[in-house]
PDB file of C-alpha atoms in Angstrom:
ATOM      1  CA  MET X   1     -95.940 -65.339 -30.989  1.00  0.00           C
ATOM      2  CA  VAL X   2     -97.447 -62.217 -29.407  1.00  0.00           C
ATOM      3  CA  THR X   3     -95.363 -59.071 -29.928  1.00  0.00           C
ATOM      4  CA  PHE X   4     -95.235 -55.746 -28.116  1.00  0.00           C
ATOM      5  CA  LYS X   5     -96.303 -54.030 -31.350  1.00  0.00           C
ATOM      6  CA  GLN X   6     -99.505 -56.056 -31.380  1.00  0.00           C
ATOM      7  CA  LEU X   7    -100.167 -55.267 -27.726  1.00  0.00           C
ATOM      8  CA  GLU X   8     -99.487 -51.564 -28.351  1.00  0.00           C
ATOM      9  CA  ALA X   9    -102.042 -51.613 -31.162  1.00  0.00           C
ATOM     10  CA  LEU X  10    -104.647 -53.186 -28.868  1.00  0.00           C
ATOM     11  CA  TYR X  11    -103.836 -50.748 -26.052  1.00  0.00           C
ATOM     12  CA  TRP X  12    -104.081 -47.563 -28.115  1.00  0.00           C
ATOM     13  CA  ILE X  13    -107.237 -48.622 -29.976  1.00  0.00           C
ATOM     14  CA  ALA X  14    -108.878 -49.239 -26.593  1.00  0.00           C
ATOM     15  CA  GLN X  15    -107.558 -45.924 -25.182  1.00  0.00           C
ATOM     16  CA  LEU X  16    -108.439 -43.724 -28.163  1.00  0.00           C
ATOM     17  CA  GLY X  17    -111.639 -45.460 -29.250  1.00  0.00           C
ATOM     18  CA  SER X  18    -110.862 -46.143 -32.907  1.00  0.00           C
ATOM     19  CA  PHE X  19    -108.410 -47.864 -35.246  1.00  0.00           C
ATOM     20  CA  GLU X  20    -107.869 -44.576 -37.063  1.00  0.00           C
ATOM     21  CA  ALA X  21    -106.879 -42.631 -33.936  1.00  0.00           C
ATOM     22  CA  ALA X  22    -104.539 -45.415 -32.801  1.00  0.00           C
ATOM     23  CA  ALA X  23    -102.899 -45.513 -36.232  1.00  0.00           C
ATOM     24  CA  THR X  24    -102.256 -41.765 -36.026  1.00  0.00           C
ATOM     25  CA  LYS X  25    -100.844 -42.140 -32.519  1.00  0.00           C
ATOM     26  CA  LEU X  26     -98.446 -44.890 -33.593  1.00  0.00           C
ATOM     27  CA  ASN X  27     -97.524 -43.204 -36.913  1.00  0.00           C
ATOM     28  CA  MET X  28     -98.732 -46.089 -39.048  1.00  0.00           C
ATOM     29  CA  SER X  29    -101.474 -46.831 -41.559  1.00  0.00           C
ATOM     30  CA  GLN X  30    -104.905 -48.021 -40.501  1.00  0.00           C
ATOM     31  CA  SER X  31    -104.466 -51.194 -42.499  1.00  0.00           C
ATOM     32  CA  ALA X  32    -101.212 -51.958 -40.690  1.00  0.00           C
ATOM     33  CA  ILE X  33    -102.771 -51.560 -37.265  1.00  0.00           C
ATOM     34  CA  SER X  34    -105.750 -53.685 -38.342  1.00  0.00           C
ATOM     35  CA  LYS X  35    -103.288 -56.390 -39.412  1.00  0.00           C
ATOM     36  CA  ARG X  36    -101.754 -56.453 -35.920  1.00  0.00           C
ATOM     37  CA  ILE X  37    -105.175 -56.993 -34.352  1.00  0.00           C
ATOM     38  CA  VAL X  38    -105.959 -59.769 -36.835  1.00  0.00           C
ATOM     39  CA  GLU X  39    -102.656 -61.424 -35.898  1.00  0.00           C
ATOM     40  CA  LEU X  40    -103.623 -61.264 -32.223  1.00  0.00           C
ATOM     41  CA  GLU X  41    -107.024 -62.763 -32.945  1.00  0.00           C
ATOM     42  CA  GLU X  42    -105.459 -65.569 -34.955  1.00  0.00           C
ATOM     43  CA  THR X  43    -102.992 -66.306 -32.151  1.00  0.00           C
ATOM     44  CA  PHE X  44    -105.719 -66.635 -29.509  1.00  0.00           C
ATOM     45  CA  SER X  45    -108.492 -67.807 -31.848  1.00  0.00           C
ATOM     46  CA  VAL X  46    -110.883 -65.217 -30.407  1.00  0.00           C
ATOM     47  CA  ALA X  47    -112.206 -61.824 -31.529  1.00  0.00           C
ATOM     48  CA  MET X  48    -110.685 -58.843 -29.725  1.00  0.00           C
ATOM     49  CA  PHE X  49    -113.228 -56.247 -30.881  1.00  0.00           C
ATOM     50  CA  ASP X  50    -116.963 -56.349 -31.503  1.00  0.00           C
ATOM     51  CA  ARG X  51    -117.120 -55.481 -35.198  1.00  0.00           C
ATOM     52  CA  THR X  52    -120.912 -55.141 -35.204  1.00  0.00           C
ATOM     53  CA  ARG X  53    -120.528 -51.731 -33.553  1.00  0.00           C
ATOM     54  CA  ARG X  54    -119.425 -48.466 -35.124  1.00  0.00           C
ATOM     55  CA  THR X  55    -116.914 -47.741 -32.378  1.00  0.00           C
ATOM     56  CA  ALA X  56    -114.034 -49.992 -31.350  1.00  0.00           C
ATOM     57  CA  ARG X  57    -115.442 -51.861 -28.359  1.00  0.00           C
ATOM     58  CA  LEU X  58    -113.487 -54.718 -26.799  1.00  0.00           C
ATOM     59  CA  THR X  59    -114.990 -58.162 -26.390  1.00  0.00           C
ATOM     60  CA  THR X  60    -114.767 -59.922 -23.021  1.00  0.00           C
ATOM     61  CA  LYS X  61    -111.586 -61.699 -24.091  1.00  0.00           C
ATOM     62  CA  GLY X  62    -110.244 -58.495 -25.565  1.00  0.00           C
ATOM     63  CA  SER X  63    -110.744 -56.697 -22.245  1.00  0.00           C
ATOM     64  CA  LEU X  64    -108.934 -59.497 -20.450  1.00  0.00           C
ATOM     65  CA  LEU X  65    -105.988 -59.290 -22.839  1.00  0.00           C
ATOM     66  CA  LEU X  66    -105.935 -55.483 -22.463  1.00  0.00           C
ATOM     67  CA  GLU X  67    -105.358 -55.838 -18.709  1.00  0.00           C
ATOM     68  CA  HIS X  68    -102.338 -58.068 -19.335  1.00  0.00           C
ATOM     69  CA  ALA X  69    -101.123 -55.862 -22.203  1.00  0.00           C
ATOM     70  CA  THR X  70    -101.223 -52.724 -20.052  1.00  0.00           C
ATOM     71  CA  ASP X  71     -99.164 -54.420 -17.356  1.00  0.00           C
ATOM     72  CA  LEU X  72     -96.635 -55.801 -19.845  1.00  0.00           C
ATOM     73  CA  LEU X  73     -96.189 -52.452 -21.596  1.00  0.00           C
ATOM     74  CA  TYR X  74     -95.745 -50.723 -18.243  1.00  0.00           C
ATOM     75  CA  ARG X  75     -93.098 -53.217 -17.152  1.00  0.00           C
ATOM     76  CA  ARG X  76     -91.314 -52.983 -20.499  1.00  0.00           C
ATOM     77  CA  ASP X  77     -91.051 -49.189 -20.343  1.00  0.00           C
ATOM     78  CA  GLN X  78     -90.072 -49.294 -16.681  1.00  0.00           C
ATOM     79  CA  MET X  79     -87.250 -51.695 -17.568  1.00  0.00           C
ATOM     80  CA  LEU X  80     -86.094 -49.470 -20.422  1.00  0.00           C
ATOM     81  CA  GLY X  81     -86.173 -46.413 -18.191  1.00  0.00           C
ATOM     82  CA  GLU X  82     -84.150 -48.079 -15.407  1.00  0.00           C
ATOM     83  CA  VAL X  83     -81.638 -50.053 -17.457  1.00  0.00           C
ATOM     84  CA  SER X  84     -81.003 -48.029 -20.606  1.00  0.00           C
ATOM     85  CA  ASP X  85     -79.013 -44.857 -21.000  1.00  0.00           C
ATOM     86  CA  LYS X  86     -81.731 -42.280 -20.373  1.00  0.00           C
ATOM     87  CA  SER X  87     -79.785 -39.601 -22.190  1.00  0.00           C
ATOM     88  CA  ALA X  88     -80.327 -41.647 -25.362  1.00  0.00           C
ATOM     89  CA  LEU X  89     -84.094 -41.074 -25.236  1.00  0.00           C
ATOM     90  CA  VAL X  90     -85.208 -39.134 -28.283  1.00  0.00           C
ATOM     91  CA  GLY X  91     -88.638 -37.719 -29.016  1.00  0.00           C
ATOM     92  CA  ARG X  92     -91.288 -35.292 -27.834  1.00  0.00           C
ATOM     93  CA  TYR X  93     -92.815 -35.167 -24.379  1.00  0.00           C
ATOM     94  CA  ARG X  94     -95.859 -32.914 -24.065  1.00  0.00           C
ATOM     95  CA  ILE X  95     -96.518 -31.506 -20.599  1.00  0.00           C
ATOM     96  CA  GLY X  96     -99.562 -29.365 -19.851  1.00  0.00           C
ATOM     97  CA  VAL X  97     -99.386 -26.685 -17.173  1.00  0.00           C
ATOM     98  CA  THR X  98    -101.303 -23.598 -16.169  1.00  0.00           C
ATOM     99  CA  GLU X  99    -100.328 -19.939 -16.191  1.00  0.00           C
ATOM    100  CA  LEU X 100     -99.210 -19.886 -12.571  1.00  0.00           C
ATOM    101  CA  THR X 101     -97.099 -22.997 -13.044  1.00  0.00           C
ATOM    102  CA  ALA X 102     -95.470 -21.440 -16.094  1.00  0.00           C
ATOM    103  CA  MET X 103     -94.672 -18.339 -14.025  1.00  0.00           C
ATOM    104  CA  THR X 104     -93.089 -20.248 -11.149  1.00  0.00           C
ATOM    105  CA  TRP X 105     -91.399 -23.655 -11.238  1.00  0.00           C
ATOM    106  CA  LEU X 106     -91.742 -24.706 -14.903  1.00  0.00           C
ATOM    107  CA  PRO X 107     -88.471 -23.093 -16.094  1.00  0.00           C
ATOM    108  CA  SER X 108     -86.565 -25.045 -13.427  1.00  0.00           C
ATOM    109  CA  LEU X 109     -88.236 -28.272 -14.532  1.00  0.00           C
ATOM    110  CA  VAL X 110     -87.387 -27.660 -18.192  1.00  0.00           C
ATOM    111  CA  GLU X 111     -83.759 -27.053 -17.244  1.00  0.00           C
ATOM    112  CA  ALA X 112     -83.609 -30.209 -15.106  1.00  0.00           C
ATOM    113  CA  VAL X 113     -85.153 -32.367 -17.838  1.00  0.00           C
ATOM    114  CA  SER X 114     -82.738 -31.029 -20.465  1.00  0.00           C
ATOM    115  CA  GLU X 115     -79.809 -32.050 -18.264  1.00  0.00           C
ATOM    116  CA  VAL X 116     -81.047 -35.618 -17.747  1.00  0.00           C
ATOM    117  CA  TYR X 117     -82.524 -36.116 -21.242  1.00  0.00           C
ATOM    118  CA  PRO X 118     -80.551 -33.799 -23.558  1.00  0.00           C
ATOM    119  CA  ARG X 119     -82.094 -35.354 -26.683  1.00  0.00           C
ATOM    120  CA  LEU X 120     -85.660 -35.273 -25.394  1.00  0.00           C
ATOM    121  CA  GLN X 121     -87.805 -32.409 -26.661  1.00  0.00           C
ATOM    122  CA  LEU X 122     -90.009 -31.169 -23.817  1.00  0.00           C
ATOM    123  CA  GLU X 123     -93.049 -29.300 -25.145  1.00  0.00           C
ATOM    124  CA  PRO X 124     -94.931 -27.267 -22.505  1.00  0.00           C
ATOM    125  CA  VAL X 125     -98.521 -26.254 -23.217  1.00  0.00           C
ATOM    126  CA  VAL X 126    -100.034 -23.475 -21.071  1.00  0.00           C
ATOM    127  CA  GLU X 127    -103.829 -23.533 -20.718  1.00  0.00           C
ATOM    128  CA  VAL X 128    -106.591 -23.380 -18.104  1.00  0.00           C
ATOM    129  CA  GLY X 129    -107.239 -26.604 -16.189  1.00  0.00           C
ATOM    130  CA  ALA X 130    -110.346 -27.790 -18.027  1.00  0.00           C
ATOM    131  CA  GLU X 131    -108.702 -27.349 -21.428  1.00  0.00           C
ATOM    132  CA  LEU X 132    -105.573 -29.176 -20.274  1.00  0.00           C
ATOM    133  CA  PHE X 133    -107.648 -32.097 -19.047  1.00  0.00           C
ATOM    134  CA  ARG X 134    -109.596 -32.220 -22.316  1.00  0.00           C
ATOM    135  CA  LYS X 135    -106.361 -32.375 -24.324  1.00  0.00           C
ATOM    136  CA  PHE X 136    -105.005 -35.022 -21.947  1.00  0.00           C
ATOM    137  CA  GLU X 137    -108.113 -37.174 -22.434  1.00  0.00           C
ATOM    138  CA  GLN X 138    -107.710 -36.838 -26.213  1.00  0.00           C
ATOM    139  CA  ASP X 139    -104.058 -37.915 -25.964  1.00  0.00           C
ATOM    140  CA  GLN X 140    -102.760 -34.503 -27.031  1.00  0.00           C
ATOM    141  CA  LEU X 141    -100.688 -34.233 -23.831  1.00  0.00           C
ATOM    142  CA  ASP X 142     -98.512 -36.832 -22.099  1.00  0.00           C
ATOM    143  CA  LEU X 143     -98.584 -35.328 -18.599  1.00  0.00           C
ATOM    144  CA  VAL X 144    -100.659 -32.584 -16.985  1.00  0.00           C
ATOM    145  CA  VAL X 145    -100.423 -30.747 -13.672  1.00  0.00           C
ATOM    146  CA  LEU X 146    -103.883 -30.015 -12.270  1.00  0.00           C
ATOM    147  CA  PRO X 147    -105.857 -29.558  -9.065  1.00  0.00           C
ATOM    148  CA  ASP X 148    -106.921 -32.877  -7.594  1.00  0.00           C
ATOM    149  CA  ILE X 149    -110.425 -32.315  -8.920  1.00  0.00           C
ATOM    150  CA  PHE X 150    -110.080 -33.909 -12.354  1.00  0.00           C
ATOM    151  CA  SER X 151    -110.008 -37.707 -12.500  1.00  0.00           C
ATOM    152  CA  ASP X 152    -109.226 -40.321 -15.131  1.00  0.00           C
ATOM    153  CA  SER X 153    -109.361 -44.000 -14.207  1.00  0.00           C
ATOM    154  CA  ARG X 154    -106.778 -44.820 -16.882  1.00  0.00           C
ATOM    155  CA  SER X 155    -104.169 -42.479 -15.413  1.00  0.00           C
ATOM    156  CA  VAL X 156    -101.422 -42.673 -12.826  1.00  0.00           C
ATOM    157  CA  THR X 157    -101.674 -39.877 -10.255  1.00  0.00           C
ATOM    158  CA  VAL X 158     -98.578 -38.375  -8.593  1.00  0.00           C
ATOM    159  CA  ALA X 159     -99.231 -36.072  -5.625  1.00  0.00           C
ATOM    160  CA  LEU X 160     -97.259 -32.841  -5.939  1.00  0.00           C
ATOM    161  CA  GLN X 161     -97.905 -29.850  -3.699  1.00  0.00           C
ATOM    162  CA  THR X 162    -100.603 -28.081  -1.738  1.00  0.00           C
ATOM    163  CA  VAL X 163    -101.357 -24.540  -2.861  1.00  0.00           C
ATOM    164  CA  ARG X 164    -102.415 -21.897  -0.361  1.00  0.00           C
ATOM    165  CA  LEU X 165    -104.880 -19.341  -1.709  1.00  0.00           C
ATOM    166  CA  VAL X 166    -106.181 -16.419   0.340  1.00  0.00           C
ATOM    167  CA  TRP X 167    -108.607 -13.579  -0.153  1.00  0.00           C
ATOM    168  CA  MET X 168    -106.928 -10.452  -1.499  1.00  0.00           C
ATOM    169  CA  CYS X 169    -107.960  -6.950  -2.524  1.00  0.00           C
ATOM    170  CA  SER X 170    -106.619  -3.448  -2.954  1.00  0.00           C
ATOM    171  CA  PRO X 171    -105.707  -1.831   0.395  1.00  0.00           C
ATOM    172  CA  ARG X 172    -108.126   0.943  -0.601  1.00  0.00           C
ATOM    173  CA  LEU X 173    -111.107  -1.377  -0.934  1.00  0.00           C
ATOM    174  CA  LEU X 174    -111.564  -3.138   2.433  1.00  0.00           C
ATOM    175  CA  ASP X 175    -110.303  -2.998   6.005  1.00  0.00           C
ATOM    176  CA  SER X 176    -107.558  -5.643   6.159  1.00  0.00           C
ATOM    177  CA  GLU X 177    -107.480  -5.541   9.982  1.00  0.00           C
ATOM    178  CA  ARG X 178    -111.074  -6.685  10.322  1.00  0.00           C
ATOM    179  CA  MET X 179    -112.111 -10.360  10.499  1.00  0.00           C
ATOM    180  CA  TRP X 180    -114.614 -10.879   7.699  1.00  0.00           C
ATOM    181  CA  THR X 181    -117.180 -13.646   7.230  1.00  0.00           C
ATOM    182  CA  LEU X 182    -118.037 -15.347   3.959  1.00  0.00           C
ATOM    183  CA  ASN X 183    -121.466 -13.703   4.078  1.00  0.00           C
ATOM    184  CA  ASP X 184    -119.785 -10.304   4.374  1.00  0.00           C
ATOM    185  CA  LEU X 185    -117.477 -11.010   1.437  1.00  0.00           C
ATOM    186  CA  SER X 186    -120.346 -12.298  -0.720  1.00  0.00           C
ATOM    187  CA  GLU X 187    -121.625  -8.708  -0.875  1.00  0.00           C
ATOM    188  CA  GLN X 188    -118.427  -7.650  -2.654  1.00  0.00           C
ATOM    189  CA  LYS X 189    -117.714  -7.992  -6.357  1.00  0.00           C
ATOM    190  CA  LEU X 190    -115.819 -11.254  -6.915  1.00  0.00           C
ATOM    191  CA  LEU X 191    -113.095 -11.548  -9.554  1.00  0.00           C
ATOM    192  CA  ALA X 192    -113.122 -15.302 -10.182  1.00  0.00           C
ATOM    193  CA  GLN X 193    -111.324 -17.619 -12.582  1.00  0.00           C
ATOM    194  CA  GLY X 194    -114.509 -19.480 -13.522  1.00  0.00           C
ATOM    195  CA  THR X 195    -115.167 -23.188 -13.953  1.00  0.00           C
ATOM    196  CA  SER X 196    -112.723 -23.529 -16.860  1.00  0.00           C
ATOM    197  CA  SER X 197    -110.017 -23.167 -14.223  1.00  0.00           C
ATOM    198  CA  GLY X 198    -109.362 -26.022 -11.823  1.00  0.00           C
ATOM    199  CA  SER X 199    -109.112 -23.701  -8.835  1.00  0.00           C
ATOM    200  CA  GLY X 200    -112.191 -21.796 -10.030  1.00  0.00           C
ATOM    201  CA  LEU X 201    -114.192 -25.024 -10.175  1.00  0.00           C
ATOM    202  CA  PHE X 202    -112.820 -26.114  -6.806  1.00  0.00           C
ATOM    203  CA  TYR X 203    -113.890 -22.922  -5.037  1.00  0.00           C
ATOM    204  CA  GLU X 204    -117.231 -22.677  -6.805  1.00  0.00           C
ATOM    205  CA  ARG X 205    -118.087 -26.097  -5.364  1.00  0.00           C
ATOM    206  CA  TRP X 206    -116.826 -25.022  -1.936  1.00  0.00           C
ATOM    207  CA  PHE X 207    -118.948 -21.856  -2.006  1.00  0.00           C
ATOM    208  CA  ALA X 208    -121.993 -23.978  -2.869  1.00  0.00           C
ATOM    209  CA  HIS X 209    -121.200 -26.311   0.039  1.00  0.00           C
ATOM    210  CA  GLU X 210    -120.998 -23.282   2.344  1.00  0.00           C
ATOM    211  CA  ASN X 211    -124.283 -21.889   0.908  1.00  0.00           C
ATOM    212  CA  ILE X 212    -122.503 -18.741  -0.257  1.00  0.00           C
ATOM    213  CA  ASN X 213    -123.643 -16.927  -3.381  1.00  0.00           C
ATOM    214  CA  PHE X 214    -121.694 -14.028  -4.856  1.00  0.00           C
ATOM    215  CA  SER X 215    -124.317 -11.928  -6.631  1.00  0.00           C
ATOM    216  CA  ARG X 216    -121.699  -9.872  -8.505  1.00  0.00           C
ATOM    217  CA  THR X 217    -119.045 -11.967 -10.226  1.00  0.00           C
ATOM    218  CA  VAL X 218    -116.615 -11.063 -12.979  1.00  0.00           C
ATOM    219  CA  THR X 219    -114.945 -14.062 -14.662  1.00  0.00           C
ATOM    220  CA  VAL X 220    -111.270 -13.449 -15.455  1.00  0.00           C
ATOM    221  CA  SER X 221    -109.503 -16.424 -17.040  1.00  0.00           C
ATOM    222  CA  ASN X 222    -106.080 -14.746 -17.237  1.00  0.00           C
ATOM    223  CA  LEU X 223    -104.163 -14.743 -13.944  1.00  0.00           C
ATOM    224  CA  LEU X 224    -102.181 -11.577 -14.655  1.00  0.00           C
ATOM    225  CA  ALA X 225    -105.380  -9.750 -15.562  1.00  0.00           C
ATOM    226  CA  GLN X 226    -107.033 -11.039 -12.394  1.00  0.00           C
ATOM    227  CA  VAL X 227    -104.161  -9.749 -10.266  1.00  0.00           C
ATOM    228  CA  GLY X 228    -104.131  -6.405 -12.070  1.00  0.00           C
ATOM    229  CA  LEU X 229    -107.893  -5.888 -11.701  1.00  0.00           C
ATOM    230  CA  THR X 230    -107.683  -6.804  -8.016  1.00  0.00           C
ATOM    231  CA  MET X 231    -104.900  -4.258  -7.501  1.00  0.00           C
ATOM    232  CA  SER X 232    -107.067  -1.629  -9.238  1.00  0.00           C
ATOM    233  CA  GLY X 233    -109.784  -2.034  -6.601  1.00  0.00           C
ATOM    234  CA  LEU X 234    -112.425  -3.524  -8.911  1.00  0.00           C
ATOM    235  CA  GLY X 235    -113.191  -6.358  -6.503  1.00  0.00           C
ATOM    236  CA  ILE X 236    -111.867  -9.145  -4.285  1.00  0.00           C
ATOM    237  CA  SER X 237    -110.119 -12.312  -5.465  1.00  0.00           C
ATOM    238  CA  TYR X 238    -108.808 -15.625  -4.187  1.00  0.00           C
ATOM    239  CA  LEU X 239    -105.123 -15.656  -5.176  1.00  0.00           C
ATOM    240  CA  PRO X 240    -102.003 -17.762  -4.422  1.00  0.00           C
ATOM    241  CA  LYS X 241    -100.298 -16.225  -1.420  1.00  0.00           C
ATOM    242  CA  HIS X 242     -96.733 -17.439  -1.867  1.00  0.00           C
ATOM    243  CA  CYS X 243     -96.502 -16.421  -5.505  1.00  0.00           C
ATOM    244  CA  LEU X 244     -97.816 -12.906  -4.790  1.00  0.00           C
ATOM    245  CA  GLN X 245     -96.044 -12.351  -1.477  1.00  0.00           C
ATOM    246  CA  HIS X 246     -93.950  -9.549  -3.001  1.00  0.00           C
ATOM    247  CA  LEU X 247     -97.126  -7.613  -3.892  1.00  0.00           C
ATOM    248  CA  LEU X 248     -98.456  -8.050  -0.350  1.00  0.00           C
ATOM    249  CA  GLU X 249     -95.178  -6.821   1.146  1.00  0.00           C
ATOM    250  CA  ARG X 250     -95.092  -3.860  -1.240  1.00  0.00           C
ATOM    251  CA  GLY X 251     -98.638  -2.855  -0.337  1.00  0.00           C
ATOM    252  CA  ASP X 252    -100.087  -3.298  -3.815  1.00  0.00           C
ATOM    253  CA  LEU X 253    -102.403  -5.981  -2.402  1.00  0.00           C
ATOM    254  CA  CYS X 254    -103.593  -6.851   1.062  1.00  0.00           C
ATOM    255  CA  GLU X 255    -104.779 -10.122   2.524  1.00  0.00           C
ATOM    256  CA  ILE X 256    -108.379 -10.242   3.738  1.00  0.00           C
ATOM    257  CA  LYS X 257    -108.819 -12.124   6.996  1.00  0.00           C
ATOM    258  CA  CYS X 258    -111.832 -14.413   6.766  1.00  0.00           C
ATOM    259  CA  ASP X 259    -113.509 -17.016   8.945  1.00  0.00           C
ATOM    260  CA  PRO X 260    -113.630 -19.694   7.690  1.00  0.00           C
ATOM    261  CA  PRO X 261    -110.474 -19.376   5.571  1.00  0.00           C
ATOM    262  CA  LEU X 262    -110.244 -20.691   2.047  1.00  0.00           C
ATOM    263  CA  PRO X 263    -109.317 -24.389   1.912  1.00  0.00           C
ATOM    264  CA  ASP X 264    -105.975 -25.292   0.363  1.00  0.00           C
ATOM    265  CA  ILE X 265    -105.918 -27.077  -2.995  1.00  0.00           C
ATOM    266  CA  ASP X 266    -103.952 -30.261  -3.633  1.00  0.00           C
ATOM    267  CA  TYR X 267    -102.290 -30.548  -7.007  1.00  0.00           C
ATOM    268  CA  VAL X 268    -101.304 -33.688  -8.876  1.00  0.00           C
ATOM    269  CA  ALA X 269     -99.571 -34.772 -12.045  1.00  0.00           C
ATOM    270  CA  LEU X 270    -101.500 -37.165 -14.298  1.00  0.00           C
ATOM    271  CA  TYR X 271    -100.010 -39.471 -16.903  1.00  0.00           C
ATOM    272  CA  ARG X 272    -101.014 -42.739 -18.538  1.00  0.00           C
ATOM    273  CA  PRO X 273     -99.063 -45.999 -18.592  1.00  0.00           C
ATOM    274  CA  GLY X 274     -97.799 -46.819 -22.045  1.00  0.00           C
ATOM    275  CA  ARG X 275     -95.470 -44.851 -24.268  1.00  0.00           C
ATOM    276  CA  TRP X 276     -92.859 -42.843 -22.318  1.00  0.00           C
ATOM    277  CA  VAL X 277     -93.916 -44.361 -18.987  1.00  0.00           C
ATOM    278  CA  GLY X 278     -90.352 -44.449 -17.682  1.00  0.00           C
ATOM    279  CA  VAL X 279     -89.832 -40.809 -18.618  1.00  0.00           C
ATOM    280  CA  SER X 280     -93.121 -39.611 -17.162  1.00  0.00           C
ATOM    281  CA  GLN X 281     -92.324 -41.235 -13.838  1.00  0.00           C
ATOM    282  CA  ASP X 282     -89.057 -39.290 -13.722  1.00  0.00           C
ATOM    283  CA  ILE X 283     -90.791 -36.031 -14.642  1.00  0.00           C
ATOM    284  CA  GLY X 284     -93.348 -36.546 -11.905  1.00  0.00           C
ATOM    285  CA  ALA X 285     -90.569 -37.218  -9.390  1.00  0.00           C
ATOM    286  CA  MET X 286     -88.617 -34.167 -10.522  1.00  0.00           C
ATOM    287  CA  ALA X 287     -91.707 -31.995 -10.206  1.00  0.00           C
ATOM    288  CA  GLN X 288     -92.218 -33.321  -6.685  1.00  0.00           C
ATOM    289  CA  ARG X 289     -88.621 -32.603  -5.691  1.00  0.00           C
ATOM    290  CA  LEU X 290     -88.728 -29.135  -7.215  1.00  0.00           C
ATOM    291  CA  CYS X 291     -91.900 -28.278  -5.330  1.00  0.00           C
ATOM    292  CA  ASP X 292     -90.640 -29.609  -2.019  1.00  0.00           C
ATOM    293  CA  TYR X 293     -87.243 -27.958  -2.350  1.00  0.00           C
ATOM    294  CA  SER X 294     -88.149 -24.512  -3.642  1.00  0.00           C
ATOM    295  CA  ARG X 295     -91.654 -24.254  -2.148  1.00  0.00           C
ATOM    296  CA  LEU X 296     -92.895 -22.898  -5.443  1.00  0.00           C
ATOM    297  CA  LEU X 297     -96.474 -23.447  -6.399  1.00  0.00           C
ATOM    298  CA  ILE X 298     -98.071 -25.879  -8.749  1.00  0.00           C
ATOM    299  CA  ALA X 299    -101.501 -24.513  -9.655  1.00  0.00           C
ATOM    300  CA  GLY X 300    -104.265 -24.881 -12.228  1.00  0.00           C
TER     301      GLY X 300
END
């Protein structure tokens, strides 16, 4: 008889690329996980992996079984999440967010999760977008919040919120009453987040599409440093308007009017079916409700 443990072994070997990595993921020995695959192969009388290769590559039949296994594991966890007492869930759930997210709606999410799952240990990790996505691909994070610029065919995508970024600078640097063009702004020093940031990568691609080249660019990966340097008059930046509205109202920053304006960025939550699927669905839904209700930003 096929068991969920055998299907989990097949799923995680296929996801992580090796028996060793899957054994670490499932907290078991490599020999034990190999035994589960052998049991599957004996049940179906077919090989699940091509053992002539150095990496764990599925055979045709193995790929077919993986499709069914993924669906069965998803349905199992969905059932557990809907029927069981969710407060009984125990374990770690690793969520990756960026600096701006940590500064805005993350504390509310942590509080909400602790109320629904008091025995669940939520572990936030704060990094730039590219690093979060790398850790997510390597199964070091269970859910990440990123700009809709990173993609993973194995993941479920939950749309969250649209972030409005505008050009900002020190009131001493430029005339905020004037309508500027992108060509005009390209002559200024740009304080950018760089391609390690999701928003930095997004706007770098947009600038290239608009045939705009900033000849003087300073890469600042830390958001607080970027805001501080912009306030000092070192250069112009694209920054989240809602989050920094208090600095605009206080006169520490001013918004630069530009035609065309910066495009908004859509943000999503990514998670993979499998372990903790029921929980991750709830976290994605809570993040959505928090964003819609409080109009706080989710950014990367």
